[in-house]
Coordinates of N, CA and C and ligand atoms in Angstrom, one line a residue:
S102 N -8.3 -26.5 -50.4 CA -8.0 -27.1 -49.1 C -9.2 -27.0 -48.2
D103 N -9.4 -27.9 -47.3 CA -10.6 -28.0 -46.5 C -10.2 -28.6 -45.1
C104 N -10.7 -28.0 -44.0 CA -10.2 -28.5 -42.7 C -11.0 -29.7 -42.2
G105 N -12.1 -30.1 -42.9 CA -12.9 -31.2 -42.4 C -13.7 -30.8 -41.2
L106 N -14.3 -31.8 -40.6 CA -15.2 -31.5 -39.4 C -14.4 -30.8 -38.3
P107 N -14.9 -29.8 -37.6 CA -14.2 -29.2 -36.5 C -14.0 -30.2 -35.4
P108 N -13.0 -29.9 -34.5 CA -12.6 -30.9 -33.5 C -13.7 -31.0 -32.4
D109 N -13.7 -32.1 -31.7 CA -14.7 -32.3 -30.6 C -14.2 -31.5 -29.4
V110 N -15.2 -30.8 -28.8 CA -14.9 -30.1 -27.6 C -15.8 -30.7 -26.5
P111 N -15.3 -31.1 -25.3 CA -16.2 -31.7 -24.3 C -17.4 -30.8 -24.0
N112 N -18.5 -31.3 -23.9 CA -19.8 -30.7 -23.5 C -20.2 -29.5 -24.4
A113 N -19.7 -29.5 -25.6 CA -20.1 -28.4 -26.5 C -20.4 -29.0 -27.9
Q114 N -21.2 -28.3 -28.7 CA -21.5 -28.8 -30.0 C -21.2 -27.7 -31.0
P115 N -20.5 -28.0 -32.1 CA -20.3 -26.9 -33.1 C -21.6 -26.6 -33.8
A116 N -21.8 -25.3 -34.1 CA -22.9 -24.9 -34.9 C -22.6 -24.9 -36.3
L117 N -22.9 -26.1 -37.0 CA -22.4 -26.3 -38.4 C -23.3 -25.7 -39.4
E118 N -24.6 -25.4 -39.0 CA -25.6 -24.8 -39.9 C -25.6 -25.5 -41.3
G119 N -25.6 -26.8 -41.3 CA -25.7 -27.5 -42.5 C -24.5 -27.5 -43.4
R120 N -23.4 -27.0 -42.9 CA -22.1 -27.0 -43.7 C -21.6 -28.4 -43.8
T121 N -21.0 -28.7 -45.0 CA -20.3 -29.9 -45.2 C -18.9 -29.7 -45.6
S122 N -18.6 -28.5 -46.1 CA -17.2 -28.2 -46.4 C -16.7 -27.0 -45.6
F123 N -15.4 -27.1 -45.3 CA -14.9 -26.1 -44.3 C -13.6 -25.5 -44.9
P124 N -13.8 -24.6 -45.9 CA -12.6 -24.0 -46.5 C -11.9 -23.1 -45.6
E125 N -10.7 -22.7 -46.0 CA -9.9 -21.7 -45.2 C -10.7 -20.5 -44.8
D126 N -10.5 -20.0 -43.6 CA -11.1 -18.8 -43.0 C -12.6 -19.1 -42.5
T127 N -13.0 -20.4 -42.6 CA -14.4 -20.7 -42.0 C -14.3 -20.6 -40.5
V128 N -15.2 -19.9 -39.9 CA -15.3 -19.8 -38.4 C -16.5 -20.6 -37.9
I129 N -16.2 -21.5 -37.0 CA -17.3 -22.3 -36.4 C -17.3 -22.0 -34.9
T130 N -18.5 -21.7 -34.4 CA -18.7 -21.4 -33.0 C -19.4 -22.5 -32.4
Y131 N -19.0 -22.9 -31.1 CA -19.6 -24.0 -30.4 C -20.6 -23.4 -29.4
K132 N -21.6 -24.3 -29.1 CA -22.6 -24.0 -28.1 C -22.5 -25.0 -26.9
C133 N -22.5 -24.6 -25.7 CA -22.4 -25.5 -24.6 C -23.7 -26.4 -24.5
E134 N -23.5 -27.6 -24.1 CA -24.7 -28.5 -24.0 C -25.5 -28.1 -22.7
E135 N -26.7 -28.7 -22.6 CA -27.6 -28.3 -21.5 C -26.9 -28.4 -20.2
S136 N -27.2 -27.6 -19.3 CA -26.7 -27.4 -17.9 C -25.2 -27.1 -17.9
F137 N -24.6 -26.8 -19.1 CA -23.3 -26.2 -19.2 C -23.3 -24.8 -19.7
V138 N -22.4 -24.0 -19.2 CA -22.4 -22.6 -19.6 C -21.0 -22.2 -20.0
K139 N -20.8 -21.3 -20.9 CA -19.5 -20.9 -21.4 C -18.8 -20.2 -20.2
I140 N -17.6 -20.5 -20.0 CA -16.8 -19.8 -19.0 C -16.3 -18.5 -19.5
P141 N -16.7 -17.4 -18.8 CA -16.4 -16.1 -19.4 C -14.9 -15.9 -19.7
G142 N -14.6 -15.4 -20.9 CA -13.2 -15.1 -21.2 C -12.6 -16.3 -22.0
E143 N -13.2 -17.4 -22.1 CA -12.7 -18.5 -22.8 C -13.1 -18.5 -24.3
K144 N -12.3 -19.0 -25.2 CA -12.6 -19.0 -26.6 C -13.7 -20.1 -26.9
D145 N -14.6 -19.8 -27.7 CA -15.7 -20.7 -28.1 C -15.8 -21.0 -29.6
S146 N -14.8 -20.6 -30.3 CA -14.9 -20.8 -31.8 C -13.5 -21.2 -32.3
V147 N -13.6 -21.8 -33.5 CA -12.3 -22.2 -34.2 C -12.4 -21.6 -35.6
I148 N -11.2 -21.4 -36.2 CA -11.1 -20.9 -37.6 C -10.2 -21.9 -38.4
C149 N -10.6 -22.1 -39.6 CA -9.9 -23.0 -40.5 C -8.7 -22.2 -41.0
L150 N -7.5 -22.6 -40.6 CA -6.2 -21.9 -41.0 C -5.7 -22.5 -42.3
K151 N -4.6 -21.8 -42.8 CA -3.9 -22.3 -43.9 C -3.3 -23.6 -43.6
G152 N -3.3 -24.5 -44.6 CA -2.8 -25.9 -44.3 C -3.8 -26.8 -43.8
S153 N -5.1 -26.5 -43.9 CA -6.2 -27.4 -43.5 C -6.1 -27.7 -42.1
Q154 N -5.9 -26.8 -41.2 CA -5.7 -27.0 -39.8 C -6.7 -26.1 -39.1
W155 N -7.5 -26.7 -38.1 CA -8.3 -25.8 -37.3 C -7.4 -25.1 -36.2
S156 N -7.8 -23.9 -35.8 CA -7.1 -23.3 -34.7 C -7.3 -24.0 -33.4
D157 N -6.5 -23.7 -32.4 CA -6.7 -24.5 -31.1 C -7.9 -24.0 -30.4
I158 N -8.5 -25.0 -29.7 CA -9.6 -24.7 -28.8 C -9.5 -25.6 -27.6
E159 N -9.8 -25.0 -26.4 CA -9.8 -25.8 -25.2 C -11.2 -25.9 -24.6
E160 N -11.3 -26.8 -23.7 CA -12.6 -27.0 -23.0 C -13.0 -25.7 -22.5
F161 N -14.3 -25.2 -22.9 CA -14.7 -23.9 -22.4 C -16.1 -23.9 -21.7
C162 N -16.7 -25.1 -21.6 CA -18.0 -25.2 -21.0 C -17.9 -25.9 -19.6
N163 N -18.6 -25.3 -18.6 CA -18.5 -25.9 -17.3 C -20.0 -26.0 -16.8
R164 N -20.1 -27.0 -15.9 CA -21.5 -27.1 -15.3 C -21.8 -25.8 -14.6
S165 N -23.0 -25.4 -14.7 CA -23.4 -24.1 -14.1 C -24.9 -24.2 -13.7
C166 N -25.1 -23.5 -12.5 CA -26.5 -23.3 -12.2 C -27.1 -22.3 -13.1
E167 N -28.5 -22.3 -13.2 CA -29.1 -21.3 -14.0 C -29.1 -19.9 -13.3
V168 N -29.5 -18.9 -14.0 CA -29.5 -17.6 -13.4 C -30.4 -17.7 -12.1
P169 N -30.0 -17.2 -11.0 CA -30.8 -17.4 -9.7 C -32.2 -16.8 -9.9
T170 N -33.1 -17.5 -9.2 CA -34.5 -17.1 -9.3 C -34.7 -15.7 -8.9
R171 N -35.7 -15.1 -9.5 CA -36.1 -13.7 -9.2 C -36.9 -13.8 -7.9
L172 N -36.6 -13.0 -7.0 CA -37.4 -12.9 -5.7 C -38.2 -11.6 -5.6
N173 N -39.4 -11.7 -5.1 CA -40.2 -10.4 -4.9 C -39.5 -9.5 -3.9
S174 N -38.9 -10.2 -2.9 CA -38.5 -9.4 -1.8 C -37.0 -8.9 -1.9
A175 N -36.3 -9.4 -2.9 CA -34.9 -9.1 -2.9 C -34.4 -9.2 -4.4
S176 N -33.3 -8.4 -4.7 CA -32.7 -8.5 -6.0 C -31.2 -8.8 -5.8
L177 N -30.6 -9.4 -6.9 CA -29.2 -9.8 -6.8 C -28.4 -8.6 -6.7
K178 N -27.3 -8.7 -6.0 CA -26.4 -7.6 -5.8 C -25.5 -7.6 -7.1
Q179 N -24.8 -6.4 -7.3 CA -23.8 -6.4 -8.2 C -22.6 -7.3 -7.7
P180 N -21.8 -7.9 -8.4 CA -21.8 -8.0 -9.9 C -22.6 -9.2 -10.4
Y181 N -23.3 -9.9 -9.5 CA -24.0 -11.1 -9.9 C -25.1 -10.9 -11.0
I182 N -25.6 -9.7 -10.9 CA -26.8 -9.3 -11.7 C -26.6 -9.5 -13.2
T183 N -25.3 -9.3 -13.6 CA -25.0 -9.4 -15.1 C -24.3 -10.7 -15.4
Q184 N -24.2 -11.6 -14.5 CA -23.5 -12.9 -14.8 C -24.5 -14.0 -15.2
N185 N -24.0 -15.0 -16.0 CA -24.8 -16.1 -16.3 C -24.0 -17.4 -16.0
Y186 N -22.7 -17.3 -15.6 CA -21.9 -18.5 -15.3 C -21.8 -18.6 -13.8
F187 N -22.4 -19.7 -13.3 CA -22.4 -19.9 -11.9 C -22.0 -21.4 -11.6
P188 N -20.7 -21.7 -11.6 CA -20.3 -23.1 -11.4 C -20.6 -23.5 -10.0
V189 N -20.6 -24.8 -9.8 CA -20.9 -25.4 -8.5 C -20.1 -24.7 -7.4
G190 N -20.7 -24.3 -6.3 CA -20.0 -23.7 -5.2 C -20.1 -22.2 -5.3
T191 N -20.6 -21.6 -6.4 CA -20.7 -20.2 -6.5 C -21.7 -19.7 -5.4
V192 N -21.4 -18.6 -4.8 CA -22.3 -18.0 -3.8 C -22.7 -16.6 -4.4
V193 N -24.0 -16.4 -4.4 CA -24.5 -15.1 -4.8 C -25.2 -14.4 -3.7
E194 N -25.2 -13.1 -3.7 CA -25.8 -12.4 -2.5 C -26.9 -11.5 -3.0
Y195 N -27.9 -11.4 -2.2 CA -29.1 -10.5 -2.6 C -29.1 -9.3 -1.7
E196 N -29.8 -8.3 -2.1 CA -30.2 -7.2 -1.3 C -31.7 -6.9 -1.3
C197 N -32.2 -6.4 -0.2 CA -33.7 -6.3 -0.1 C -34.2 -5.2 -1.1
R198 N -35.3 -5.5 -1.7 CA -36.0 -4.5 -2.6 C -36.6 -3.4 -1.7
P199 N -36.9 -2.2 -2.3 CA -37.6 -1.2 -1.5 C -38.9 -1.8 -0.9
G200 N -39.2 -1.4 0.3 CA -40.4 -1.9 1.0 C -40.1 -3.1 1.9
Y201 N -38.8 -3.6 1.8 CA -38.4 -4.8 2.5 C -37.2 -4.5 3.4
R202 N -37.1 -5.2 4.5 CA -35.9 -5.0 5.4 C -35.2 -6.3 5.6
R203 N -33.9 -6.3 5.9 CA -33.2 -7.5 6.2 C -33.7 -8.1 7.5
E204 N -33.8 -9.5 7.4 CA -34.0 -10.2 8.7 C -32.5 -10.6 9.1
P205 N -32.0 -10.0 10.1 CA -30.6 -10.1 10.4 C -30.1 -11.5 10.7
S206 N -31.0 -12.4 11.2 CA -30.6 -13.7 11.6 C -30.5 -14.7 10.4
L207 N -30.9 -14.2 9.2 CA -30.9 -15.1 8.0 C -29.9 -14.6 7.0
S208 N -29.2 -15.5 6.4 CA -28.2 -15.1 5.4 C -28.8 -14.8 4.1
P209 N -28.4 -13.7 3.4 CA -29.0 -13.3 2.2 C -28.3 -13.9 1.0
K210 N -27.7 -15.1 1.2 CA -26.9 -15.7 0.1 C -27.4 -17.0 -0.3
L211 N -27.2 -17.3 -1.6 CA -27.5 -18.7 -2.1 C -26.3 -19.3 -2.7
T212 N -26.2 -20.6 -2.7 CA -25.1 -21.4 -3.2 C -25.5 -22.3 -4.3
C213 N -24.7 -22.3 -5.4 CA -25.0 -23.3 -6.4 C -24.5 -24.7 -5.9
L214 N -25.5 -25.6 -5.8 CA -25.2 -26.9 -5.2 C -24.7 -27.9 -6.3
Q215 N -24.2 -29.1 -5.9 CA -23.7 -30.1 -6.8 C -24.8 -30.5 -7.8
N216 N -26.1 -30.5 -7.5 CA -27.1 -30.9 -8.4 C -27.5 -29.8 -9.3
L217 N -26.7 -28.7 -9.3 CA -27.0 -27.5 -10.2 C -28.3 -26.8 -9.8
K218 N -28.7 -27.0 -8.6 CA -29.8 -26.2 -8.0 C -29.3 -25.2 -7.0
W219 N -30.0 -24.1 -6.9 CA -29.6 -23.1 -5.9 C -30.1 -23.6 -4.5
S220 N -29.3 -23.3 -3.5 CA -29.8 -23.6 -2.1 C -31.1 -22.9 -1.9
T221 N -32.0 -23.3 -1.0 CA -33.3 -22.8 -0.9 C -33.2 -21.3 -0.3
A222 N -34.0 -20.5 -0.9 CA -34.1 -19.1 -0.5 C -35.0 -19.0 0.7
V223 N -34.4 -18.6 1.9 CA -35.2 -18.4 3.1 C -35.7 -16.9 3.0
E224 N -36.6 -16.6 3.9 CA -37.2 -15.2 3.9 C -36.2 -14.2 4.5
F225 N -35.1 -14.0 3.9 CA -34.1 -13.1 4.5 C -34.5 -11.6 4.4
C226 N -35.4 -11.3 3.5 CA -36.0 -9.9 3.4 C -37.4 -10.0 3.8
K227 N -37.8 -9.2 4.7 CA -39.3 -9.2 5.2 C -39.9 -7.9 4.8
K228 N -41.2 -7.9 4.7 CA -41.9 -6.6 4.4 C -41.8 -5.7 5.6
K229 N -41.5 -4.4 5.2 CA -41.5 -3.4 6.3 C -42.9 -3.2 6.8
S230 N -43.1 -2.6 8.0 CA -44.4 -2.4 8.5 C -44.7 -0.9 8.5
C231 N -45.9 -0.5 8.1 CA -46.3 0.8 8.2 C -46.6 1.1 9.6
P232 N -46.6 2.4 10.0 CA -46.9 2.7 11.4 C -48.4 2.2 11.8
N233 N -48.6 2.0 13.1 CA -49.9 1.7 13.5 C -50.9 2.8 13.1
P234 N -52.0 2.5 12.4 CA -52.8 3.5 11.8 C -53.5 4.4 12.9
G235 N -53.6 3.9 14.1 CA -54.3 4.7 15.1 C -55.7 4.5 15.2
E236 N -56.5 5.5 15.5 CA -58.0 5.3 15.7 C -58.7 6.5 15.0
I237 N -59.9 6.2 14.6 CA -60.8 7.3 14.1 C -61.9 7.5 15.2
R238 N -62.0 8.8 15.6 CA -63.1 9.1 16.6 C -64.4 8.9 15.8
N239 N -65.3 8.1 16.5 CA -66.6 7.8 15.9 C -66.6 7.0 14.6
G240 N -65.5 6.3 14.4 CA -65.4 5.5 13.2 C -64.5 4.3 13.4
Q241 N -64.3 3.5 12.3 CA -63.6 2.2 12.4 C -62.5 2.1 11.4
I242 N -61.5 1.4 11.7 CA -60.4 1.1 10.7 C -60.5 -0.4 10.5
D243 N -60.7 -0.8 9.3 CA -60.7 -2.2 9.0 C -59.3 -2.6 8.4
V244 N -58.7 -3.6 9.1 CA -57.3 -4.0 8.8 C -57.4 -5.5 8.4
P245 N -57.8 -5.8 7.2 CA -58.1 -7.2 6.8 C -56.8 -8.0 6.8
G246 N -55.7 -7.4 6.3 CA -54.5 -8.2 6.1 C -53.3 -7.6 6.7
G247 N -53.4 -7.0 7.9 CA -52.2 -6.5 8.6 C -51.8 -5.1 8.0
I248 N -50.6 -4.6 8.5 CA -50.2 -3.3 8.1 C -48.8 -3.3 7.5
L249 N -48.5 -4.4 6.9 CA -47.2 -4.5 6.2 C -47.2 -3.9 4.8
F250 N -46.0 -3.6 4.3 CA -45.9 -3.0 2.9 C -46.9 -3.7 1.9
G251 N -47.6 -2.9 1.2 CA -48.6 -3.5 0.2 C -50.0 -3.6 0.8
A252 N -50.2 -3.5 2.1 CA -51.5 -3.7 2.7 C -52.4 -2.6 2.4
T253 N -53.7 -2.9 2.4 CA -54.7 -1.8 2.3 C -55.6 -1.9 3.6
I254 N -55.9 -0.7 4.1 CA -56.8 -0.6 5.2 C -58.0 0.3 4.8
S255 N -59.1 0.1 5.4 CA -60.3 0.9 4.9 C -61.0 1.5 6.2
F256 N -61.6 2.6 5.9 CA -62.2 3.4 6.9 C -63.7 3.5 6.8
S257 N -64.4 3.6 7.9 CA -65.8 3.8 7.9 C -66.2 4.5 9.2
C258 N -67.4 5.2 9.1 CA -67.8 5.9 10.3 C -69.0 5.2 10.9
N259 N -69.1 5.4 12.2 CA -70.3 4.8 12.9 C -71.5 5.4 12.4
T260 N -72.7 4.7 12.5 CA -73.9 5.2 12.1 C -74.2 6.6 12.7
G261 N -74.7 7.5 11.9 CA -74.9 8.9 12.5 C -73.8 9.8 12.2
Y262 N -72.7 9.3 11.6 CA -71.5 10.1 11.3 C -71.2 10.0 9.8
K263 N -70.8 11.1 9.3 CA -70.4 11.1 7.8 C -68.9 11.2 7.7
L264 N -68.4 10.5 6.7 CA -66.9 10.4 6.5 C -66.5 11.6 5.6
F265 N -65.4 12.3 6.1 CA -64.8 13.3 5.3 C -63.3 12.9 5.1
G266 N -62.9 12.7 3.9 CA -61.5 12.2 3.6 C -61.6 10.9 2.8
S267 N -60.5 10.2 3.0 CA -60.3 8.9 2.2 C -61.0 7.8 2.8
T268 N -61.5 6.8 2.0 CA -62.1 5.7 2.6 C -61.1 4.5 2.7
S269 N -59.9 4.7 2.1 CA -58.9 3.6 2.3 C -57.5 4.2 2.2
S270 N -56.6 3.4 2.6 CA -55.2 3.9 2.6 C -54.3 2.7 2.3
F271 N -53.2 2.9 1.6 CA -52.3 1.8 1.2 C -50.9 2.0 1.9
C272 N -50.3 0.9 2.3 CA -49.0 1.0 2.8 C -48.0 0.9 1.7
L273 N -47.3 2.1 1.3 CA -46.5 2.1 0.2 C -45.1 2.7 0.5
I274 N -44.2 2.6 -0.5 CA -42.9 3.1 -0.3 C -42.9 4.6 -0.2
S275 N -42.2 5.2 0.7 CA -42.0 6.6 0.9 C -40.6 6.9 1.3
G276 N -39.8 7.4 0.4 CA -38.4 7.6 0.6 C -37.7 6.2 0.8
S277 N -37.0 6.1 2.0 CA -36.3 4.8 2.2 C -37.2 3.9 3.2
S278 N -38.4 4.3 3.4 CA -39.2 3.6 4.3 C -40.6 3.4 3.7
V279 N -41.6 2.9 4.5 CA -43.0 2.8 4.0 C -43.9 3.6 4.9
Q280 N -45.0 4.1 4.2 CA -45.9 5.0 4.9 C -47.3 4.8 4.3
W281 N -48.3 5.3 5.0 CA -49.6 5.2 4.5 C -49.8 6.3 3.4
S282 N -50.6 5.9 2.4 CA -50.8 6.8 1.3 C -51.8 7.9 1.6
D283 N -52.7 7.7 2.5 CA -53.7 8.7 2.8 C -53.9 8.9 4.3
P284 N -54.2 10.1 4.7 CA -54.4 10.3 6.2 C -55.7 9.8 6.6
L285 N -55.9 9.6 7.9 CA -57.2 9.1 8.4 C -58.3 10.1 8.1
P286 N -59.5 9.7 7.8 CA -60.6 10.6 7.5 C -61.2 11.1 8.8
E287 N -62.1 12.0 8.7 CA -62.8 12.6 9.9 C -64.2 12.1 9.8
C288 N -64.8 11.7 11.0 CA -66.2 11.3 11.0 C -67.0 12.5 11.7
R289 N -67.8 13.2 11.0 CA -68.5 14.3 11.6 C -70.0 13.9 11.8
E290 N -70.5 14.3 12.9 CA -71.9 13.9 13.3 C -72.8 14.5 12.3
I291 N -73.8 13.7 11.9 CA -74.9 14.1 11.0 C -76.0 14.7 11.8
Y292 N -76.5 15.9 11.5 CA -77.6 16.5 12.2 C -78.9 16.4 11.3
C293 N -80.0 16.3 12.0 CA -81.3 16.4 11.3 C -81.5 17.9 11.0
P294 N -82.4 18.2 10.0 CA -82.8 19.6 9.9 C -83.6 20.0 11.2
A295 N -83.7 21.3 11.4 CA -84.5 21.8 12.5 C -85.8 21.1 12.6
P296 N -86.3 20.6 13.7 CA -87.6 19.9 13.7 C -88.7 20.8 13.4
P297 N -89.7 20.3 12.7 CA -90.8 21.1 12.2 C -91.6 21.7 13.4
Q298 N -92.0 22.9 13.3 CA -92.8 23.6 14.3 C -94.3 23.2 14.0
I299 N -95.1 23.2 15.0 CA -96.5 22.8 14.8 C -97.4 23.9 15.3
D300 N -98.6 24.0 14.7 CA -99.6 25.0 15.2 C -100.2 24.5 16.5
N301 N -100.4 25.5 17.4 CA -101.1 25.2 18.7 C -100.4 24.2 19.5
G302 N -99.1 24.2 19.4 CA -98.3 23.3 20.2 C -96.9 23.7 20.3
I303 N -96.0 23.1 21.1 CA -94.6 23.5 21.2 C -93.7 22.2 21.2
I304 N -92.5 22.5 21.0 CA -91.4 21.5 21.2 C -90.9 21.6 22.6
Q305 N -90.9 20.5 23.3 CA -90.4 20.5 24.7 C -88.9 20.5 24.7
G306 N -88.3 21.5 25.4 CA -86.8 21.5 25.5 C -86.1 21.5 24.2
E307 N -86.5 22.4 23.3 CA -85.8 22.4 22.0 C -84.3 22.6 22.1
R308 N -83.6 21.9 21.2 CA -82.1 22.0 21.2 C -81.6 22.6 19.9
D309 N -80.3 23.0 19.9 CA -79.7 23.6 18.7 C -79.6 22.5 17.6
H310 N -79.1 21.3 18.0 CA -78.9 20.3 17.0 C -79.5 19.0 17.5
Y311 N -79.9 18.2 16.5 CA -80.4 16.9 16.8 C -79.6 15.9 15.9
G312 N -78.9 15.0 16.6 CA -78.1 14.0 16.0 C -78.9 12.7 15.9
Y313 N -78.2 11.7 15.3 CA -78.8 10.3 15.1 C -79.4 9.8 16.4
R314 N -80.7 9.4 16.4 CA -81.4 8.8 17.5 C -81.9 9.8 18.5
Q315 N -81.6 11.0 18.3 CA -82.1 12.0 19.3 C -83.6 12.3 18.9
S316 N -84.4 12.6 19.9 CA -85.8 12.8 19.6 C -86.3 14.2 20.0
V317 N -87.4 14.6 19.4 CA -88.1 15.8 19.9 C -89.5 15.4 20.3
T318 N -89.9 16.0 21.4 CA -91.2 15.7 21.9 C -92.1 16.9 21.8
Y319 N -93.3 16.7 21.3 CA -94.2 17.9 21.2 C -95.2 17.9 22.3
A320 N -95.8 19.0 22.6 CA -96.9 19.1 23.5 C -97.9 20.1 23.0
C321 N -99.2 19.9 23.2 CA -100.2 20.8 22.7 C -100.6 21.8 23.7
N322 N -100.9 23.0 23.2 CA -101.4 24.1 24.1 C -102.7 23.6 24.8
K323 N -103.0 24.3 25.9 CA -104.2 23.9 26.7 C -105.4 23.9 25.8
G324 N -106.2 22.9 26.0 CA -107.5 22.9 25.2 C -107.4 22.2 23.8
F325 N -106.1 21.8 23.5 CA -105.9 21.1 22.2 C -105.5 19.6 22.4
T326 N -105.9 18.8 21.5 CA -105.7 17.3 21.6 C -104.7 16.9 20.6
M327 N -103.7 16.1 21.0 CA -102.7 15.6 20.0 C -103.1 14.5 19.2
I328 N -102.9 14.6 17.9 CA -103.2 13.5 16.9 C -101.9 13.1 16.4
G329 N -101.5 11.8 16.5 CA -100.2 11.3 16.0 C -99.2 11.0 17.2
E330 N -97.9 10.8 16.8 CA -96.9 10.5 17.8 C -96.5 11.7 18.6
H331 N -96.3 11.5 19.9 CA -95.7 12.6 20.7 C -94.3 13.0 20.3
S332 N -93.6 12.0 19.9 CA -92.2 12.2 19.6 C -91.8 11.7 18.2
I333 N -90.9 12.4 17.6 CA -90.2 11.9 16.4 C -88.7 11.9 16.6
Y334 N -88.0 11.0 15.9 CA -86.6 11.0 16.2 C -85.8 11.1 14.9
C335 N -84.5 11.5 15.1 CA -83.6 11.7 14.0 C -83.1 10.4 13.4
T336 N -83.3 10.1 12.2 CA -82.7 9.0 11.5 C -81.7 9.4 10.5
V337 N -80.9 8.5 10.0 CA -79.9 8.8 8.9 C -80.2 7.9 7.7
N338 N -80.2 8.6 6.6 CA -80.4 7.9 5.3 C -79.5 8.5 4.3
N339 N -78.6 7.7 3.7 CA -77.6 8.1 2.8 C -76.8 9.3 3.3
D340 N -76.3 9.2 4.5 CA -75.5 10.3 5.1 C -76.2 11.6 5.3
E341 N -77.6 11.5 5.3 CA -78.4 12.8 5.5 C -79.3 12.4 6.7
G342 N -79.5 13.5 7.6 CA -80.4 13.3 8.7 C -81.8 13.6 8.3
E343 N -82.7 12.7 8.7 CA -84.1 13.0 8.4 C -85.0 12.5 9.6
W344 N -86.1 13.2 9.8 CA -87.0 12.8 10.9 C -87.7 11.5 10.6
S345 N -88.0 10.8 11.7 CA -88.6 9.5 11.5 C -90.0 9.5 10.9
G346 N -90.7 10.7 11.1 CA -92.1 10.8 10.5 C -92.5 12.2 10.7
P347 N -93.8 12.5 10.3 CA -94.3 13.8 10.4 C -94.6 14.1 11.9
P348 N -94.6 15.4 12.3 CA -94.9 15.8 13.7 C -96.4 15.6 13.9
P349 N -96.8 15.5 15.2 CA -98.2 15.4 15.5 C -99.0 16.7 15.2
E350 N -100.3 16.6 15.2 CA -101.1 17.7 15.0 C -101.8 18.0 16.4
C351 N -102.1 19.3 16.6 CA -102.9 19.7 17.8 C -104.2 20.2 17.3
R352 N -105.3 19.6 17.7 CA -106.6 20.0 17.2 C -107.4 20.4 18.4
Ligands
NAG326 C1 -15.7 -26.0 -13.3 O1 -16.4 -25.8 -12.1 C2 -15.8 -26.3 -11.0 C3 -16.7 -26.1 -9.8 O2 -17.9 -26.7 -10.1 C4 -14.4 -25.7 -10.8 O3 -13.8 -26.3 -9.7 C5 -13.6 -25.9 -12.0 O4 -12.4 -25.2 -11.9 C6 -14.3 -25.3 -13.2 N1 -13.6 -25.6 -14.4 C7 -13.0 -24.7 -15.2 C8 -12.4 -25.2 -16.4 O5 -13.1 -23.5 -14.9

């Protein structure tokens, strides 16, 4: 006994796998045609029964949107996350991913439209903002792309100051909020080494520390003549203080 070709089912094709005979107990499963999806819970196969009769089958494919687009800012809520059948008119709801917050004026829902496209996703989840980074004394904060989740800011010190700490910080997830990855660095003044003493002369008004651009002025004892510059000043090279040149001589 043979059942013959399995019955037609609207919008579905039987997976015959090259079979030409269908003896008793043969099971044939159908696949929905493109843009149709199996309705959950419906039967999608037939079996050849005694008496050369296929078991009953009803229409089980319906037009369906595809699985909704993945969004960077939001994920599908339960139970939609595990579904693949979204007939026209289905509404799915998103929730914001970590690092994002709801924009209360916009609906976090999409609808499967007649053309089997999802309605356009508006920006219903926006990036959270890290706190204002503040200021660095004697330094700068570079904020090239704002301070929202994912942003990087970088730090530098004014000339004459050396940076202690991080040179950049990222706005990242911290608990249920967003926070900077690194604290602000400190900019400490760079000092030159003590200025060189000279024979037969003095440093006028000598100080404890000489920072960037500060100068020392030399004077010769009575009866001596100065050869060279009266003053040298503190410069900075690779975060180290160094004098602009050699001190003068008193001859
Ligand atoms: C197919 O989807 C439409 C909505 O697009 C729905 O009204 C109809 O009931 C569905 N058919 C079945 C058999 O579930």
